[in-house]
CSV table of C-alpha atoms in Angstrom, one decimal:
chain,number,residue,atom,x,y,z
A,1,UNK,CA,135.6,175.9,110.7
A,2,UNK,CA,139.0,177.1,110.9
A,3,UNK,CA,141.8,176.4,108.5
A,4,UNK,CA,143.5,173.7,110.4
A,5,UNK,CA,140.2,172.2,110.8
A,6,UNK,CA,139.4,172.3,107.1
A,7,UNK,CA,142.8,170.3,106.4
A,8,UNK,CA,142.0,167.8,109.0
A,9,UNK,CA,138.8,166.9,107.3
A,10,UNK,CA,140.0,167.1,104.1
A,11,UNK,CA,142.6,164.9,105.1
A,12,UNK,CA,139.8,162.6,106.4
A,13,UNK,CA,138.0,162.7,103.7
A,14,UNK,CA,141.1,161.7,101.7
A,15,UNK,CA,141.7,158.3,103.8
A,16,UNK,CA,137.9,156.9,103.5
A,17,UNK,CA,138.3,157.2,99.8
A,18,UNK,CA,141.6,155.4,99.4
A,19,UNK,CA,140.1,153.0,102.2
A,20,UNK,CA,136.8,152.8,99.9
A,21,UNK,CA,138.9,152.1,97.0
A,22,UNK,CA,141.0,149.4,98.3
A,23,UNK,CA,137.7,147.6,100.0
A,24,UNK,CA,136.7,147.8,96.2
A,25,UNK,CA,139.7,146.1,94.8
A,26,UNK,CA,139.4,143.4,98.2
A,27,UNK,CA,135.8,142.8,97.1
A,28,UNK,CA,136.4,142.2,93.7
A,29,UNK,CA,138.7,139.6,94.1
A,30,UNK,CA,137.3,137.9,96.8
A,31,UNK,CA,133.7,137.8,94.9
A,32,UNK,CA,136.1,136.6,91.6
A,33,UNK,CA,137.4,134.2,93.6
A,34,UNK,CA,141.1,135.3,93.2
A,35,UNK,CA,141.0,135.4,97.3
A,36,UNK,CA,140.2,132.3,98.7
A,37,UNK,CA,138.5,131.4,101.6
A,38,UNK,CA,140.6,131.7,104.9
A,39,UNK,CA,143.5,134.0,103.0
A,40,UNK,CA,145.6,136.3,105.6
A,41,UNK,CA,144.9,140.0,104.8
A,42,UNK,CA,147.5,141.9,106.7
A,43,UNK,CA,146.9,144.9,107.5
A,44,UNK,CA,150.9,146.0,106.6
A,45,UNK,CA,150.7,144.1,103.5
A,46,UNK,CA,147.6,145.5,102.2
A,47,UNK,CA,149.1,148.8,103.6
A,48,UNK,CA,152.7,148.2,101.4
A,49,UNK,CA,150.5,146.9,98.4
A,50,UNK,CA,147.9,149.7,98.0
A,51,UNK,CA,150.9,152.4,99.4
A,52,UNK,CA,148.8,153.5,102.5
A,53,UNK,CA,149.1,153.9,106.2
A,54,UNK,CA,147.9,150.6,107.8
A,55,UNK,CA,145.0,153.0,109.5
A,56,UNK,CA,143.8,153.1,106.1
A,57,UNK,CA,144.3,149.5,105.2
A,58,UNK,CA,142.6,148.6,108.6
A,59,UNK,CA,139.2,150.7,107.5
A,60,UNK,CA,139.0,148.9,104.5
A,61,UNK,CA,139.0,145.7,106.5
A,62,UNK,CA,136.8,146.3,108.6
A,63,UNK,CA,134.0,147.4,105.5
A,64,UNK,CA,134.7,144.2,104.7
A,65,UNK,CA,134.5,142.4,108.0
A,66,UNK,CA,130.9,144.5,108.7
A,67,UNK,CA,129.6,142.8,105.5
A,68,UNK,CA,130.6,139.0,106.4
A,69,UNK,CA,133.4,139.2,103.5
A,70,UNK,CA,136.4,139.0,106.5
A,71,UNK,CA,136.8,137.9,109.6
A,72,UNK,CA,138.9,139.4,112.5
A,73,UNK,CA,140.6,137.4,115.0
A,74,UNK,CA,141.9,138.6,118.1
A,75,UNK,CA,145.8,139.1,118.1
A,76,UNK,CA,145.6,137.1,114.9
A,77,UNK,CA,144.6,139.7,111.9
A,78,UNK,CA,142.2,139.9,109.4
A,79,UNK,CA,141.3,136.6,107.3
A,80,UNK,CA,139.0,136.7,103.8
A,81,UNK,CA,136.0,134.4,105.6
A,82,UNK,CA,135.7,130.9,105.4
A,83,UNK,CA,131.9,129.8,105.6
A,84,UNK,CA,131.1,126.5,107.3
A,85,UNK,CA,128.6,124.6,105.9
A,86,UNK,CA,125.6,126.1,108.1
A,87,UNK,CA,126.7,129.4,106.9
A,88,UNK,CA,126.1,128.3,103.4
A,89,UNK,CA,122.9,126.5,103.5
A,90,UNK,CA,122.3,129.6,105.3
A,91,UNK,CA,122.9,132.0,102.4
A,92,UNK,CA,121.7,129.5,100.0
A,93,UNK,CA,118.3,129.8,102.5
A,94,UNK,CA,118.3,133.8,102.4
A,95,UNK,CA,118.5,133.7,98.3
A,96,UNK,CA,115.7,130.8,98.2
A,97,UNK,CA,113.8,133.3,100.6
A,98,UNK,CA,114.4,137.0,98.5
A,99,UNK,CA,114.6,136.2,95.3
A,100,UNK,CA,112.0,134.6,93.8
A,101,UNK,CA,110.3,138.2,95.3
A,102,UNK,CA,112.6,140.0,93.6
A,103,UNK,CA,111.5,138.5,90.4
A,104,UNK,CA,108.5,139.2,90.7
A,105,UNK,CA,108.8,142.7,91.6
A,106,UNK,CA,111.5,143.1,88.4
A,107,UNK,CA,108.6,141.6,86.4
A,108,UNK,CA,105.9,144.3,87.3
A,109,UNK,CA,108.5,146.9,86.4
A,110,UNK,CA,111.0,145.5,83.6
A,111,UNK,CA,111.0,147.8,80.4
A,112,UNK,CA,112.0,147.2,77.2
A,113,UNK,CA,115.3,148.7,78.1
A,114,UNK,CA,115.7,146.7,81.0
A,115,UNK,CA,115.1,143.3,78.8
A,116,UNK,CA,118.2,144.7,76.3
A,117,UNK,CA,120.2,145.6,79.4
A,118,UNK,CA,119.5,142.0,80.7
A,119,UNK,CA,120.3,140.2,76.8
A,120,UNK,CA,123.3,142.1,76.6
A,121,UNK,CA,124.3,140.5,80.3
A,122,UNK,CA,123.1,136.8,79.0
A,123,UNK,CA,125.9,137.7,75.5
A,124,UNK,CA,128.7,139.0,77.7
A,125,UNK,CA,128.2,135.9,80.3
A,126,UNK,CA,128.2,134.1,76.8
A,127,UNK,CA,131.5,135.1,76.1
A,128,UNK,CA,133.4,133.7,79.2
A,129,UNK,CA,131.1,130.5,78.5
A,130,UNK,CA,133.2,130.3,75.4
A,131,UNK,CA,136.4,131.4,76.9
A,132,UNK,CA,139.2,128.7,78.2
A,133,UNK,CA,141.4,129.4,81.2
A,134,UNK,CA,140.9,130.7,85.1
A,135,UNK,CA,140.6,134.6,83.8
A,136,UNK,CA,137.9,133.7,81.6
A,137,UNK,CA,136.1,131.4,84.7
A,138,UNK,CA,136.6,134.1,87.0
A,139,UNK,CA,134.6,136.9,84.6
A,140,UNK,CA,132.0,134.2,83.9
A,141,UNK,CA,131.5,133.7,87.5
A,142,UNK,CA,131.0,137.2,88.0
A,143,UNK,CA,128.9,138.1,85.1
A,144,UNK,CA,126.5,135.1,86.6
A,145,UNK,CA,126.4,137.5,89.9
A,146,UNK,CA,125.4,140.5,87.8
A,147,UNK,CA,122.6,139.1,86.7
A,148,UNK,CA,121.4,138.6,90.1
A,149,UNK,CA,122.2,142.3,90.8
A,150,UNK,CA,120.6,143.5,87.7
A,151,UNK,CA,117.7,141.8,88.8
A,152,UNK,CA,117.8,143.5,92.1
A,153,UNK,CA,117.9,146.6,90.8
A,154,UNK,CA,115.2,146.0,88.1
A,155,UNK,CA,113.0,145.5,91.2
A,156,UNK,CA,113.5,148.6,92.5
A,157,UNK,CA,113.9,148.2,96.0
A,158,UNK,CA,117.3,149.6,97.3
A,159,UNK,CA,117.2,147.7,100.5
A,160,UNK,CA,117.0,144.2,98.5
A,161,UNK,CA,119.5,145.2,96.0
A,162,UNK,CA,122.1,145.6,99.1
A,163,UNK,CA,121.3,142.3,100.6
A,164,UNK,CA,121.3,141.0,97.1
A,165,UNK,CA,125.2,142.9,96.6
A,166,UNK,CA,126.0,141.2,100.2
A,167,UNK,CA,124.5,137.4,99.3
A,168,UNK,CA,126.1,137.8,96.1
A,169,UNK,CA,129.5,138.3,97.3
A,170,UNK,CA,128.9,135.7,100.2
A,171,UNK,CA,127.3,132.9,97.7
A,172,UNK,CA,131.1,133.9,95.9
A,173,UNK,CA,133.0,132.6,99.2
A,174,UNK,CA,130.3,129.8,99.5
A,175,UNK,CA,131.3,128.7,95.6
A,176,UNK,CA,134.9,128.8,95.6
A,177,UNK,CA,135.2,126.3,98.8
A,178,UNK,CA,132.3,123.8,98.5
A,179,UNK,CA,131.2,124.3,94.4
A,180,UNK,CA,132.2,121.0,92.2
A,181,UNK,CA,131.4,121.2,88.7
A,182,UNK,CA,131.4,124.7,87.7
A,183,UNK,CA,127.3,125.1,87.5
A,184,UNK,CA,127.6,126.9,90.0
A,185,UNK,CA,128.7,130.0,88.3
A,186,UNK,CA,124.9,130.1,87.9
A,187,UNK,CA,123.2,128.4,84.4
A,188,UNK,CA,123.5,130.3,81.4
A,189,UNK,CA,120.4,128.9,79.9
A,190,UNK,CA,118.7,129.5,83.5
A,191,UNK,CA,119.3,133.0,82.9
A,192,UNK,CA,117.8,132.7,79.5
A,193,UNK,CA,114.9,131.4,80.4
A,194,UNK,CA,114.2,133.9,83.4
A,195,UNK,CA,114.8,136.5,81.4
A,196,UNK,CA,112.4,135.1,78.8
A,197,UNK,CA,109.4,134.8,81.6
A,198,UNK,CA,110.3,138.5,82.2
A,199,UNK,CA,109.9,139.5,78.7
A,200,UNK,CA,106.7,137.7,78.1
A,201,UNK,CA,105.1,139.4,82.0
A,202,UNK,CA,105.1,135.9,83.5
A,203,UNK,CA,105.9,136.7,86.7
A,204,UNK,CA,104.5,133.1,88.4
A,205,UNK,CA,106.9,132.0,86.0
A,206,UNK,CA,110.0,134.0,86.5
A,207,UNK,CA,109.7,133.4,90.4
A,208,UNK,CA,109.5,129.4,90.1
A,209,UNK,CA,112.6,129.6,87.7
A,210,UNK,CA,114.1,131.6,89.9
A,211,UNK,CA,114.0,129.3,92.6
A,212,UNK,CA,114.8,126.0,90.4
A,213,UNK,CA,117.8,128.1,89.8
A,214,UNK,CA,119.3,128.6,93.4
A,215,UNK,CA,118.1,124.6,93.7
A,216,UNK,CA,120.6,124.0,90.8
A,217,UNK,CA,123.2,126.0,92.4
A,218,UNK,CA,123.0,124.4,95.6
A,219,UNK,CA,123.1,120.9,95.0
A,220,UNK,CA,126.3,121.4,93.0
A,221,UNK,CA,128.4,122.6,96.6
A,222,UNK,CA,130.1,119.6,98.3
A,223,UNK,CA,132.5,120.2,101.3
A,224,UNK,CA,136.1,119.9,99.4
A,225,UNK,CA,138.3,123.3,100.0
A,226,UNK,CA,139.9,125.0,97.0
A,227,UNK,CA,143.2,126.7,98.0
A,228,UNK,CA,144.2,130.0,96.0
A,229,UNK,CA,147.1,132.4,95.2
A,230,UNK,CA,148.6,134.8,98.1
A,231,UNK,CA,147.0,138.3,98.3
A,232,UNK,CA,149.9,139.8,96.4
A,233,UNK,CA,149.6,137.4,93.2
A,234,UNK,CA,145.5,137.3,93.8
A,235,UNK,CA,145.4,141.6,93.3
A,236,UNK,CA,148.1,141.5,90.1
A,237,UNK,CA,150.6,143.2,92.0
């Protein structure tokens, strides 16, 4: 490789991370529900925000778009999604489907480390519980997803924990446009006691809680839309 072609790449290799970084900070607030459903993500606006070339805000959209999290629309732009209601029995379907399995594989492999990693998730999701106002809901909400990924990666299967990372994110979307009382933010106490069938090598157990839990979850969505703040005020800038 000659020197120009060393800069080029390094000059590649530069872009995909600021395009990884800013899919990060898109992801984040679309799974804390400081995106809404159906917000424009323009690529110049994203570009001005995060001080990038719109080439590299359009990468980062289209991470996003490959996993379901935005939708593209011909001469239109980029859009955070906005499920229908198939779409979210659908990923209320996949959950019921992968993970009371992922249960019981966390339950032939939890540790005693893996228990306090999982108690000190149940104290920090604790915490927001206690909390008043919408930052405090918003770090509840996603504390309740990482249990769900803590369980995934208990489990040990790399595959599952990406679906899980995916269905998480999408079950976010699903939450914030159809989700009515807030138990949605997945039960505290449902965490408690799944954790507790995990400590004690129920596994039986820790799957049927497990799907009792998505259950719960589900039958709290309605079809009412929640609107949210613009992309600038949603990212703090």
């Amino acid at each position: 490789m000659n020197i120009a072609d060393q800069i080029y790449s390094a000059a590649d290799s530069a872009n995909q991370d600021r395009a990884q970084a800013i899919r990060d900070n898109l992801r984040d607030a679309i799974v804390d529900r400081r995106l809404a459903p159906g917000t424009k993500l323009s690529e110049g606006e994203v570009g001005t925000l995060f001080d990038v070339s719109r080439t590299v805000a359009r990468a980062a959209l289209q991470m996003l778009s490959f996993e379901g999290l935005v939708r593209t629309e011909r001469n239109r732009g980029a859009f955070v999604a906005n499920p229908s209601p198939e779409e979210a029995r659908q990923v209320f379907a996949s959950r019921r489907l992968i993970e009371p399995g992922i249960a019981i594989a966390a339950c032939g492999r939890v540790t005693a480390a893996d228990i306090a990693a999982f108690r000190a998730q149940l104290d920090e999701e604790g915490r927001f519980i206690a909390a008043r106002g919408p930052t405090a809901r918003r770090s509840e909400i996603k504390a309740s997803g990482d249990f769900h990924l803590l369980l995934a990666s208990v489990a040990g299967n790399a595959i599952l924990q990406r679906f899980m990372e995916e269905l998480v994110a999408r079950s976010s979307l699903v939450i914030a446009l159809y989700g009515r009382s807030g138990v949605s933010a997945c039960g505290h106490s449902e965490h408690t006691e799944i954790v507790g069938a995990l400590e004690n090598g129920d596994c039986g157990l820790a799957s049927r809680l497990m799907l009792h839990h998505i259950d719960h979850i589900e039958a709290d969505l309605d079809l009412r839309v929640r609107a949210g703040p613009a992309l600038r005020e949603a990212l703090n800038f």
